[in-house]
Coordinates of C-alpha atoms and ligand atoms in Angstrom, one line a residue:
M99 CA 20.9 8.2 18.8
K100 CA 23.1 10.6 20.8
R101 CA 26.0 9.0 22.7
A102 CA 24.6 9.9 26.1
T103 CA 21.3 8.3 25.2
I104 CA 23.2 5.2 23.9
E105 CA 25.0 5.0 27.2
K106 CA 21.7 5.3 29.1
A107 CA 20.1 2.6 26.9
R108 CA 23.0 0.3 27.7
R109 CA 22.3 0.8 31.4
D110 CA 18.5 0.5 31.2
W111 CA 18.4 -2.6 29.2
A112 CA 18.6 -6.2 30.4
V113 CA 20.5 -6.9 27.3
T114 CA 22.1 -4.4 25.0
P115 CA 19.9 -3.8 22.0
N116 CA 21.6 -4.8 18.7
L117 CA 20.8 -1.5 17.0
L118 CA 22.0 1.4 19.2
D119 CA 23.3 3.8 16.7
Y120 CA 20.9 3.9 13.8
E121 CA 22.8 6.3 11.5
R122 CA 26.1 4.6 12.0
T123 CA 24.8 1.1 11.6
R124 CA 23.1 2.1 8.3
A125 CA 26.3 3.8 7.1
E126 CA 28.5 0.8 7.9
F127 CA 26.1 -1.9 6.8
S128 CA 26.7 -4.0 3.7
W129 CA 24.7 -7.1 2.5
D130 CA 28.0 -8.8 1.9
A131 CA 28.9 -8.5 5.5
A132 CA 25.3 -9.7 6.5
R133 CA 25.9 -12.7 4.2
R134 CA 29.1 -13.5 6.1
A135 CA 27.2 -13.8 9.3
L136 CA 25.8 -17.0 7.8
E137 CA 27.7 -20.2 7.1
G138 CA 26.9 -21.2 3.5
L139 CA 26.8 -24.8 2.4
P140 CA 30.0 -26.8 3.0
G141 CA 30.7 -27.2 -0.7
G142 CA 29.6 -23.6 -1.6
G143 CA 26.1 -22.3 -2.2
L144 CA 23.4 -21.2 0.2
N145 CA 20.4 -23.0 1.6
I146 CA 17.8 -21.7 4.0
A147 CA 17.5 -25.0 5.9
H148 CA 21.2 -25.3 6.3
E149 CA 21.4 -21.9 8.0
A150 CA 18.2 -22.5 10.0
V151 CA 18.8 -26.1 11.1
D152 CA 21.9 -28.1 10.0
R153 CA 24.6 -25.7 11.1
H154 CA 23.2 -25.6 14.6
A155 CA 22.5 -29.3 14.6
A156 CA 26.2 -29.8 14.0
G157 CA 27.4 -27.2 16.4
P158 CA 27.4 -26.2 20.0
R159 CA 23.6 -25.4 20.0
R160 CA 22.6 -28.9 18.9
D161 CA 20.9 -29.7 22.2
R162 CA 19.2 -26.4 22.5
L163 CA 15.5 -26.3 22.0
A164 CA 14.7 -25.2 18.5
L165 CA 10.9 -25.5 18.5
R166 CA 8.4 -26.0 21.3
F167 CA 4.9 -26.8 20.1
L168 CA 2.0 -26.2 22.4
G169 CA -0.9 -28.3 21.2
K170 CA -4.5 -27.2 21.3
R171 CA -5.3 -29.9 24.0
G172 CA -2.5 -28.9 26.3
E173 CA 0.2 -31.3 25.0
T174 CA 3.8 -30.1 24.4
R175 CA 6.2 -31.4 21.8
D176 CA 9.8 -30.3 21.9
F177 CA 12.5 -30.5 19.2
T178 CA 16.1 -29.7 19.7
Y179 CA 18.2 -28.5 16.8
A180 CA 19.7 -32.0 16.5
R181 CA 16.3 -33.7 16.4
L182 CA 15.0 -31.1 13.9
G183 CA 18.1 -31.7 11.8
A184 CA 17.4 -35.5 11.7
L185 CA 13.6 -35.1 11.0
T186 CA 14.0 -32.5 8.3
S187 CA 16.6 -34.8 6.7
R188 CA 14.1 -37.6 6.8
C189 CA 11.5 -35.4 5.1
A190 CA 14.1 -34.4 2.4
N191 CA 14.8 -38.1 1.9
V192 CA 11.0 -38.8 1.5
L193 CA 10.8 -36.2 -1.3
K194 CA 13.9 -37.7 -2.9
R195 CA 12.4 -41.2 -2.8
L196 CA 9.2 -39.9 -4.4
G197 CA 11.3 -38.5 -7.3
V198 CA 10.4 -34.8 -6.6
A199 CA 12.8 -32.7 -8.7
K200 CA 14.6 -29.6 -7.7
G201 CA 12.5 -26.5 -8.0
E202 CA 9.2 -28.4 -8.0
R203 CA 6.5 -27.1 -5.7
V204 CA 5.7 -28.8 -2.4
F205 CA 2.5 -27.4 -0.9
A206 CA 1.5 -27.7 2.7
L207 CA -2.0 -27.3 4.2
A208 CA -2.0 -27.7 7.9
G209 CA -2.5 -25.9 11.2
R210 CA 0.5 -25.0 13.3
I211 CA 1.7 -28.6 13.9
P212 CA 5.3 -29.9 14.0
E213 CA 4.8 -31.8 10.6
L214 CA 4.2 -28.5 8.9
Y215 CA 7.5 -27.0 10.1
I216 CA 9.4 -30.2 9.4
S217 CA 7.9 -30.3 5.8
A218 CA 8.9 -26.7 5.2
L219 CA 12.5 -27.2 6.2
G220 CA 12.7 -30.7 4.6
T221 CA 11.5 -29.3 1.3
L222 CA 14.1 -26.5 1.4
K223 CA 16.8 -29.0 2.2
H224 CA 15.8 -31.2 -0.7
G225 CA 15.8 -28.2 -3.1
G226 CA 12.1 -28.1 -3.6
V227 CA 10.0 -24.9 -3.5
F228 CA 7.9 -24.7 -0.4
C229 CA 4.4 -23.2 -0.6
P230 CA 2.3 -22.9 2.5
L231 CA -1.5 -22.6 2.3
F232 CA -3.6 -21.2 5.1
S233 CA -5.5 -24.1 6.7
A234 CA -8.7 -22.0 7.0
F235 CA -8.9 -21.6 3.2
G236 CA -11.9 -23.2 1.5
P237 CA -11.5 -25.5 -1.5
E238 CA -11.6 -22.7 -4.1
P239 CA -8.5 -20.7 -2.8
I240 CA -6.7 -24.0 -2.4
R241 CA -7.5 -25.1 -6.0
Q242 CA -6.5 -21.8 -7.5
R243 CA -3.2 -21.5 -5.7
M244 CA -2.3 -25.2 -6.3
S245 CA -3.0 -25.0 -10.0
I246 CA -1.2 -21.6 -10.5
G247 CA 1.7 -23.0 -8.5
D248 CA 1.8 -26.3 -10.4
G249 CA 1.8 -28.2 -7.0
R250 CA 3.6 -31.5 -7.4
V251 CA 3.3 -32.6 -3.8
L252 CA 0.7 -31.7 -1.1
I253 CA 1.4 -32.4 2.6
T254 CA -1.8 -32.1 4.7
T255 CA -3.8 -33.8 7.3
A256 CA -6.3 -36.6 6.6
M257 CA -9.1 -34.4 8.0
L258 CA -8.3 -31.3 5.8
Y259 CA -7.8 -33.6 2.8
K260 CA -11.3 -35.1 3.3
R261 CA -12.9 -31.8 3.9
K262 CA -11.3 -29.6 1.3
V263 CA -9.0 -31.4 -1.2
A264 CA -10.4 -34.8 -2.1
E265 CA -13.1 -33.1 -4.2
L266 CA -10.4 -31.1 -6.1
R267 CA -8.2 -34.0 -7.2
G268 CA -9.7 -34.2 -10.7
A269 CA -9.0 -30.5 -11.2
L270 CA -5.3 -30.8 -10.2
P271 CA -3.7 -33.2 -12.7
G272 CA -0.2 -32.1 -11.9
L273 CA -0.5 -33.1 -8.2
K274 CA 1.4 -36.4 -8.1
H275 CA 1.7 -37.1 -4.4
V276 CA -0.5 -36.4 -1.5
L277 CA 1.1 -37.1 1.9
L278 CA -1.3 -37.2 4.8
I279 CA -0.8 -36.8 8.5
G280 CA -3.3 -38.8 10.5
A281 CA -4.2 -42.3 11.7
P282 CA -2.9 -45.0 9.4
D283 CA -6.4 -46.7 9.1
E284 CA -7.9 -43.4 8.1
I285 CA -5.3 -42.7 5.5
R286 CA -5.5 -46.2 4.0
A287 CA -9.2 -45.6 3.4
L288 CA -8.3 -42.5 1.2
P289 CA -7.3 -43.6 -2.3
G290 CA -4.4 -41.9 -4.0
T291 CA -2.7 -40.8 -0.8
L292 CA 0.4 -41.7 1.2
D293 CA 1.1 -41.9 4.9
F294 CA 3.5 -39.1 5.8
N295 CA 4.5 -40.6 9.1
Q296 CA 5.1 -44.0 7.7
L297 CA 7.3 -42.6 4.9
M298 CA 9.1 -40.5 7.6
A299 CA 9.7 -43.7 9.7
E300 CA 11.2 -45.5 6.8
A301 CA 13.5 -42.6 5.8
D302 CA 17.1 -42.0 6.8
D303 CA 18.2 -39.4 9.3
H304 CA 21.1 -38.3 7.0
F305 CA 20.8 -36.1 4.0
V306 CA 23.4 -34.1 2.2
I307 CA 21.8 -30.9 0.9
P308 CA 22.4 -30.6 -2.8
P309 CA 24.3 -27.4 -3.8
T310 CA 21.5 -24.8 -3.9
A311 CA 22.6 -21.5 -5.3
P312 CA 21.7 -18.2 -3.6
E313 CA 19.3 -17.4 -6.4
D314 CA 17.6 -20.8 -6.5
L315 CA 13.9 -20.6 -5.8
A316 CA 13.0 -21.6 -2.3
L317 CA 9.6 -20.3 -1.3
L318 CA 6.3 -19.4 -3.0
H319 CA 3.9 -17.2 -1.1
F320 CA 0.6 -16.3 -2.6
T321 CA -0.8 -12.8 -2.1
S322 CA -3.8 -11.0 -3.5
G323 CA -4.2 -8.1 -5.9
T324 CA -7.2 -6.0 -6.8
T325 CA -7.8 -7.8 -10.0
G326 CA -7.1 -11.2 -11.4
T327 CA -6.1 -14.4 -9.7
P328 CA -3.8 -14.6 -6.6
K329 CA -0.2 -13.8 -7.3
G330 CA 2.6 -16.3 -6.4
A331 CA 5.5 -14.2 -5.1
M332 CA 8.7 -16.2 -5.6
H333 CA 11.6 -16.0 -3.1
V334 CA 15.1 -17.4 -3.3
H335 CA 17.4 -19.1 -0.8
Q336 CA 19.4 -16.0 -0.2
A337 CA 16.3 -14.4 1.3
V338 CA 17.7 -16.0 4.5
V339 CA 20.3 -13.2 4.6
A340 CA 17.5 -10.7 5.2
H341 CA 15.6 -13.0 7.6
H342 CA 18.7 -13.3 9.7
M343 CA 19.7 -9.7 9.6
T344 CA 16.1 -8.4 10.3
G345 CA 15.8 -10.8 13.2
Y346 CA 18.9 -9.2 14.6
Y347 CA 18.1 -5.6 14.1
A348 CA 14.3 -5.3 14.0
L349 CA 13.4 -8.1 16.4
D350 CA 16.6 -7.7 18.5
F351 CA 17.3 -11.4 18.7
H352 CA 19.9 -12.4 21.3
P353 CA 21.4 -15.9 21.8
D354 CA 19.3 -16.8 24.8
D355 CA 16.0 -15.6 23.5
I356 CA 12.7 -17.4 23.7
F357 CA 10.7 -16.1 20.8
W358 CA 7.1 -16.3 20.0
C359 CA 5.7 -15.3 16.6
T360 CA 1.9 -15.7 16.7
A361 CA 1.5 -15.6 12.9
D362 CA 0.4 -18.7 10.9
P363 CA 2.9 -20.1 8.4
G364 CA 0.1 -20.0 5.8
W365 CA 1.1 -16.3 5.5
V366 CA 4.5 -14.8 4.9
T367 CA 5.1 -13.6 8.5
G368 CA 4.6 -17.1 9.8
A369 CA 7.2 -18.5 7.4
S370 CA 9.9 -15.8 7.5
Y371 CA 9.6 -15.1 11.2
G372 CA 7.6 -18.1 12.5
I373 CA 10.0 -20.6 11.0
I374 CA 13.2 -19.2 9.5
A375 CA 14.6 -16.1 11.2
P376 CA 14.6 -17.4 14.8
L377 CA 16.2 -20.7 13.8
T378 CA 19.0 -19.0 11.9
H379 CA 19.9 -17.4 15.2
G380 CA 19.8 -20.7 17.0
I381 CA 17.2 -19.5 19.5
T382 CA 14.0 -21.2 20.7
S383 CA 10.7 -20.6 19.1
V384 CA 7.4 -21.3 20.8
I385 CA 4.5 -22.3 18.5
D386 CA 0.9 -22.4 19.7
E387 CA -1.5 -24.4 17.7
A388 CA -4.6 -22.8 19.3
E389 CA -6.4 -19.7 18.1
F390 CA -6.3 -16.4 20.0
D391 CA -7.4 -16.4 23.6
A392 CA -6.1 -13.6 25.8
E393 CA -5.6 -15.6 29.0
R394 CA -4.0 -18.5 27.1
W395 CA -1.6 -16.1 25.5
Y396 CA -0.6 -14.5 28.8
G397 CA -0.2 -18.0 30.2
I398 CA 2.2 -18.9 27.4
L399 CA 4.2 -15.7 27.8
Q400 CA 4.6 -16.5 31.5
E401 CA 5.2 -20.2 31.4
Q402 CA 7.5 -20.3 28.4
G403 CA 9.4 -17.3 29.6
V404 CA 9.0 -15.6 26.2
T405 CA 11.5 -12.7 25.8
V406 CA 10.6 -11.5 22.3
W407 CA 7.1 -11.5 21.0
Y408 CA 6.0 -10.8 17.5
T409 CA 2.2 -10.3 17.0
A410 CA -0.4 -8.4 15.1
P411 CA -2.6 -5.4 15.6
T412 CA -5.9 -7.3 15.5
A413 CA -4.6 -9.5 18.4
V414 CA -3.5 -6.4 20.3
R415 CA -6.9 -4.8 19.8
M416 CA -8.5 -8.0 21.1
M417 CA -6.3 -7.9 24.1
M418 CA -7.2 -4.3 24.7
K419 CA -10.9 -5.3 24.7
V420 CA -10.2 -7.8 27.5
G421 CA -8.4 -5.1 29.4
T422 CA -5.2 -4.8 31.4
G423 CA -6.6 -6.2 34.7
V424 CA -6.1 -9.8 33.7
I425 CA -2.5 -9.2 32.7
R426 CA -1.5 -8.3 36.2
K427 CA -2.1 -11.9 37.2
Y428 CA 0.8 -13.0 35.2
D429 CA 4.5 -12.7 35.7
L430 CA 5.8 -11.4 32.4
R431 CA 9.1 -10.1 33.7
R432 CA 11.1 -12.0 31.1
L433 CA 9.4 -10.3 28.2
R434 CA 11.6 -7.5 26.9
F435 CA 10.5 -6.7 23.4
I436 CA 7.1 -6.7 21.6
A437 CA 6.7 -6.1 17.9
S438 CA 3.7 -6.1 15.6
V439 CA 3.1 -6.2 11.9
G440 CA 0.5 -6.6 9.2
E441 CA -1.9 -3.7 9.6
P442 CA -1.8 -0.2 11.0
L443 CA -1.1 -0.3 14.7
N444 CA -3.1 2.5 16.2
P445 CA -1.2 4.9 18.4
E446 CA -3.5 4.0 21.4
A447 CA -2.4 0.4 20.9
V448 CA 1.3 1.3 21.1
L449 CA 0.6 3.2 24.4
W450 CA -1.6 0.5 25.7
G451 CA 1.3 -1.8 25.5
Q452 CA 3.3 0.5 27.7
D453 CA 0.5 0.4 30.3
A454 CA -0.2 -3.3 30.0
F455 CA 3.2 -4.8 29.6
G456 CA 5.5 -2.0 30.7
M457 CA 6.8 -1.5 27.2
P458 CA 5.5 -0.1 24.0
I459 CA 4.5 -2.3 21.0
H460 CA 7.0 -1.8 18.2
D461 CA 5.3 -1.5 14.8
N462 CA 7.1 -2.7 11.7
W463 CA 6.2 -2.8 8.1
W464 CA 6.7 -5.2 5.2
Q465 CA 4.7 -7.3 2.7
T466 CA 4.7 -10.7 1.0
E467 CA 6.8 -9.3 -1.9
T468 CA 9.5 -7.9 0.4
G469 CA 10.0 -11.3 2.1
G470 CA 11.3 -9.6 5.3
I471 CA 10.9 -6.6 7.5
M472 CA 11.7 -3.3 5.7
I473 CA 10.7 -0.5 8.1
A474 CA 10.7 -0.9 11.9
N475 CA 10.7 0.7 15.3
Y476 CA 13.8 -0.5 17.0
A477 CA 14.4 -1.6 20.6
A478 CA 16.6 1.4 21.5
M479 CA 14.9 4.0 19.4
D480 CA 12.2 6.4 20.5
I481 CA 8.8 5.3 19.2
R482 CA 6.5 7.7 17.5
P483 CA 3.2 6.1 18.1
G484 CA 1.4 5.5 14.9
S485 CA 4.6 5.4 12.8
M486 CA 6.0 2.3 11.2
G487 CA 9.5 3.4 12.1
R488 CA 12.5 3.8 9.9
P489 CA 14.0 1.6 7.1
L490 CA 16.3 -1.3 8.1
P491 CA 20.0 -1.0 7.4
G492 CA 20.5 -1.9 3.7
I493 CA 17.0 -0.7 2.8
E494 CA 16.3 2.5 1.1
A495 CA 12.7 3.6 1.2
G496 CA 11.1 6.6 -0.4
I497 CA 7.8 8.3 -1.2
V498 CA 7.0 8.6 -4.9
H499 CA 4.3 10.0 -7.1
R500 CA 3.3 8.1 -10.2
R501 CA 3.0 10.3 -13.3
K502 CA 0.3 9.7 -15.9
D503 CA 2.9 8.3 -18.4
G504 CA 3.9 5.6 -15.9
T505 CA 7.1 7.1 -14.7
V506 CA 7.6 8.2 -11.1
E507 CA 9.2 11.0 -9.2
E508 CA 10.5 10.9 -5.7
V509 CA 9.0 13.3 -3.2
S510 CA 11.7 14.5 -0.9
A511 CA 9.7 17.1 1.1
P512 CA 8.6 15.7 4.4
G513 CA 5.0 15.1 5.2
V514 CA 3.8 14.7 1.6
E515 CA 1.6 11.7 1.0
G516 CA 2.6 9.4 -1.9
E517 CA 3.3 5.7 -2.7
L518 CA 5.8 3.9 -0.5
A519 CA 8.7 2.7 -2.7
L520 CA 11.8 0.7 -2.0
R521 CA 15.1 0.6 -4.0
P522 CA 15.4 -3.0 -5.3
G523 CA 18.3 -5.2 -4.4
W524 CA 17.8 -6.7 -1.0
P525 CA 18.1 -10.5 -0.7
S526 CA 14.5 -11.3 0.2
M527 CA 12.9 -9.2 -2.5
F528 CA 10.6 -11.4 -4.6
R529 CA 12.0 -12.5 -7.9
G530 CA 8.8 -12.5 -9.8
Y531 CA 5.1 -13.5 -9.7
L532 CA 5.0 -17.1 -11.0
H533 CA 4.0 -17.2 -14.7
E534 CA 3.2 -13.4 -14.6
D535 CA 6.1 -11.5 -15.8
E536 CA 4.1 -8.5 -16.9
R537 CA 2.4 -8.1 -13.5
Y538 CA 5.9 -8.3 -11.9
R539 CA 7.4 -5.7 -14.3
K540 CA 4.6 -3.3 -13.5
C541 CA 5.7 -3.2 -9.9
F542 CA 8.9 -1.3 -10.8
A543 CA 9.4 2.2 -12.2
G544 CA 12.3 4.7 -12.1
G545 CA 14.5 2.4 -10.2
W546 CA 11.9 1.8 -7.4
Y547 CA 9.8 -1.1 -6.4
L548 CA 6.3 0.3 -5.9
T549 CA 4.6 -1.2 -2.8
G550 CA 1.0 -0.3 -3.5
D551 CA 0.8 1.4 0.0
L552 CA 0.4 5.1 0.6
A553 CA 2.5 6.7 3.2
R554 CA 4.3 9.8 4.4
R555 CA 7.8 10.4 5.7
D556 CA 8.4 13.0 8.4
A557 CA 11.5 15.2 8.6
D558 CA 13.3 12.7 10.8
G559 CA 12.8 9.8 8.3
Y560 CA 10.0 8.0 10.2
F561 CA 7.4 6.5 7.8
W562 CA 3.6 6.8 8.5
F563 CA 1.1 4.5 6.9
V564 CA -1.8 6.2 5.1
G565 CA -3.7 3.4 3.3
R566 CA -3.6 1.1 0.3
A567 CA -3.3 2.6 -3.2
D568 CA -5.5 -0.2 -4.4
D569 CA -8.7 -2.0 -3.2
V570 CA -7.2 -5.0 -1.5
I571 CA -8.7 -5.7 1.9
K572 CA -6.9 -6.4 5.2
S573 CA -9.0 -8.3 7.6
S574 CA -7.4 -9.5 10.8
G575 CA -4.1 -9.2 9.1
H576 CA -5.0 -11.3 6.1
L577 CA -4.8 -9.8 2.7
I578 CA -7.9 -10.5 0.6
G579 CA -8.4 -9.8 -3.1
P580 CA -11.9 -8.5 -3.7
F581 CA -11.9 -10.1 -7.1
E582 CA -11.6 -13.6 -5.6
V583 CA -14.6 -13.0 -3.5
E584 CA -16.7 -11.4 -6.3
S585 CA -15.8 -14.4 -8.6
A586 CA -17.0 -16.9 -6.0
L587 CA -20.3 -15.0 -5.4
L588 CA -20.9 -14.9 -9.2
E589 CA -21.0 -18.6 -9.3
H590 CA -24.2 -18.6 -7.3
P591 CA -27.2 -18.9 -9.7
A592 CA -29.0 -15.9 -8.2
V593 CA -26.1 -13.4 -8.5
A594 CA -25.9 -11.1 -11.5
E595 CA -23.1 -8.8 -10.2
A596 CA -21.0 -8.5 -7.1
G597 CA -18.7 -5.8 -5.7
V598 CA -16.6 -6.3 -2.6
I599 CA -15.0 -3.9 -0.2
G600 CA -13.3 -3.8 3.1
K601 CA -15.6 -2.2 5.7
P602 CA -13.7 -0.6 8.6
D603 CA -14.0 -2.6 11.8
P604 CA -12.7 -1.7 15.2
V605 CA -11.1 -5.1 15.9
A606 CA -10.3 -6.7 12.6
G607 CA -9.2 -3.5 10.9
E608 CA -11.6 -4.3 8.0
V609 CA -14.2 -6.9 7.3
V610 CA -15.2 -8.2 3.9
K611 CA -18.5 -6.8 2.7
A612 CA -20.2 -7.7 -0.6
F613 CA -22.8 -5.8 -2.6
V614 CA -24.8 -8.1 -4.8
S615 CA -27.4 -7.5 -7.6
L616 CA -29.6 -10.4 -8.4
K617 CA -30.8 -12.0 -11.6
A618 CA -34.4 -11.1 -12.7
A619 CA -35.9 -14.4 -11.3
Y620 CA -34.6 -13.8 -7.8
A621 CA -35.8 -11.4 -5.1
P622 CA -33.7 -10.1 -2.2
G623 CA -34.5 -11.4 1.2
E624 CA -33.0 -12.6 4.5
Q625 CA -33.1 -16.3 3.4
L626 CA -31.2 -15.6 0.2
R627 CA -28.7 -13.4 2.1
R628 CA -28.0 -16.2 4.5
E629 CA -27.7 -18.7 1.6
L630 CA -25.2 -16.5 -0.2
L631 CA -23.1 -16.0 3.0
G632 CA -23.0 -19.8 3.5
F633 CA -22.3 -20.4 -0.2
A634 CA -19.3 -18.1 -0.1
R635 CA -18.0 -19.4 3.2
K636 CA -18.1 -23.0 1.9
R637 CA -16.2 -22.1 -1.2
L638 CA -13.7 -19.6 0.2
G639 CA -13.3 -20.5 3.8
A640 CA -14.0 -18.3 6.8
V641 CA -11.1 -15.9 6.5
V642 CA -11.9 -14.9 2.9
A643 CA -15.7 -15.0 2.7
P644 CA -17.8 -11.9 3.2
K645 CA -19.2 -11.3 6.7
E646 CA -21.9 -9.0 5.3
I647 CA -23.9 -8.9 2.1
D648 CA -26.2 -6.1 0.9
F649 CA -28.5 -6.3 -2.0
V650 CA -28.3 -3.5 -4.5
A651 CA -30.2 -2.8 -7.8
S652 CA -27.0 -2.7 -9.7
V653 CA -23.2 -2.6 -8.9
P654 CA -21.7 0.7 -10.0
K655 CA -19.1 0.2 -12.8
T656 CA -16.9 2.3 -15.0
R657 CA -17.5 2.7 -18.7
S658 CA -15.0 0.0 -19.3
G659 CA -16.9 -2.4 -16.9
K660 CA -14.7 -2.1 -13.9
I661 CA -16.4 -2.3 -10.5
M662 CA -16.2 1.0 -8.7
R663 CA -15.4 -0.4 -5.3
R664 CA -14.4 3.0 -4.0
L665 CA -17.8 4.3 -4.7
L666 CA -19.4 1.4 -2.9
K667 CA -17.1 2.1 0.0
A668 CA -17.9 5.8 0.1
R669 CA -21.6 5.0 0.0
E670 CA -21.2 2.5 2.8
L671 CA -19.4 4.9 5.0
G672 CA -21.7 7.9 4.1
L673 CA -18.7 9.8 2.7
P674 CA -18.9 12.2 -0.2
E675 CA -18.9 10.2 -3.4
G676 CA -16.3 12.5 -4.8
D677 CA -15.0 13.0 -8.2
L678 CA -16.1 10.0 -10.1
S679 CA -13.6 10.5 -12.8
T680 CA -10.8 9.7 -10.3
V681 CA -12.6 6.6 -9.2
E682 CA -12.6 5.6 -12.9
T683 CA -8.9 5.8 -13.2
E684 CA -8.0 3.9 -10.0
T685 CA -4.9 1.7 -10.0
E686 CA -5.5 -1.6 -11.8
A687 CA -1.9 -2.8 -11.9
S688 CA -1.8 -4.9 -8.8
Ligands
AMP110 P1 0.9 -9.1 3.2 O1 1.6 -9.2 1.9 O2 -0.2 -10.0 3.3 O3 1.9 -9.3 4.3 O4 0.3 -7.7 3.4 C1 1.2 -6.6 3.3 C2 0.4 -5.3 3.5 O5 -0.1 -5.2 4.8 C3 1.2 -4.1 3.3 O6 1.3 -3.8 1.9 C4 0.3 -3.1 4.0 O7 -0.8 -2.7 3.3 C5 -0.1 -3.9 5.2 N1 0.8 -3.7 6.3 C6 1.8 -4.5 6.7 N2 2.4 -4.0 7.8 C7 1.8 -2.8 8.1 C8 2.0 -1.8 9.1 N3 2.9 -1.9 10.1 N4 1.2 -0.8 9.1 C9 0.2 -0.7 8.2 N5 0.0 -1.6 7.2 C10 0.8 -2.6 7.2

């Protein structure tokens, strides 16, 4: 940014944005310096929960509100840093008492309730690996992830346990402890479970974090590829350096901020930015248990005095449908920065933000594997609507082409489409896919991490999202692997073959659509279609299950038996079916 513009930005802003001079900040940035902005464990080492909670609980921000929970039924529960410090210590002591070893996986399956956040931070304090599961998952995605992740402990609610997990216990022999949140009587009636709140009440408020090293595993986040089972992306404690730094530059956190990240911690955004990043800055996070409702959301922005808001394109599009008129009823003067992530943010949505809130919506880009924001539009930088912005300090992004022999070449000319790639080495980069070294190795070539996204870079270094290089589906911001959905459908006795695609949708971005061919004894019909929709929904849960099913005589496949999802999609959209030989060589790696 030019000096005059920087001076103008200083005058225009209620607070001075943290990133004013992009080029200079990048040039002067070092990860070592970013690491020094954190405290580190007293005896050496690094622990996410120490940076997020304990150092504030022991410092001048101890009485500041860390988390404010807005319950579905209108109740509010507040936690200061001091209280959060004590409760997360109790949770760590509970895990210690149960004999959970360092590095063992503690899964959580719950809505956005305080116990989920306490469990996440308590697990990190204890040295366990925290793995959140989205509460709307059906039993099958839960079983798969818990068995791949060797879940030792599960923390969930009595209701979710009864509905989704009890039937799986036999299939999860490694699961030693199930801790339930709920009424004591209800929990007592469920064999093989423990009462989370009772254990917490019996535990001590003090816990000394064992010396976790920066490279010790901390978080396991599942994500989906085109083929195979879900992938468990492993993250380490020093990811917190990136969470903190990106909170500062990409979300422009200032010490008095009230922050609201609308993402669920079942997904990486809800963990990195819904839990960790704001706490490392000692600011207040608002957490809403309820699902999207435009008026409720504007009410929260107003009543909580939210200053920085991190949301998602699907939510923005839903707000656009409701219109700007309703927003005028609310006093949103405290709001100063809006960011969005997870799917392409249409240029109209960026501009709509300007009209509706008096400020544009700042798109940023990252993925489960990167652990934190990699490319962003910054508070003080001109937005190019439709662009994801420019790489964070410390992040080098490029556009590459894969050659047939598996090597890659960087494309330096602006405007050329290719695969978005990042130079490895940032602290929140995933350290592997659990038990899948080969799959991990395939993500790297020529000194780049290959993201699986297609993009362009313009002459000024702004990146523009083009699409996915593979067949994964993004529906309402949730990444869904078509293979998972196809496998579930194949378990129905009527189904011979299934092919699943993402069908473009004006609000959700994409919706899951399945094409199914039937076994000889079955005939297509409305009743069977409904039965299959219900069957998939029960197994997979509402977010993953197909919304539409079409019957087809056969599902197109390559000679090697791979489902030609792109052909299904082209047919669905009435597009030219194209060169089938290219369809046959589509990326299989992810
Ligand atoms: P996940 O790992 O579930 O967070 O999904 C990551 C994927 O979401 C990326 O690889 C992209 O395909 C997509 N994505 C994330 N942010 C953006 C964005 N700002 N614009 C377009 N696509 C995005």
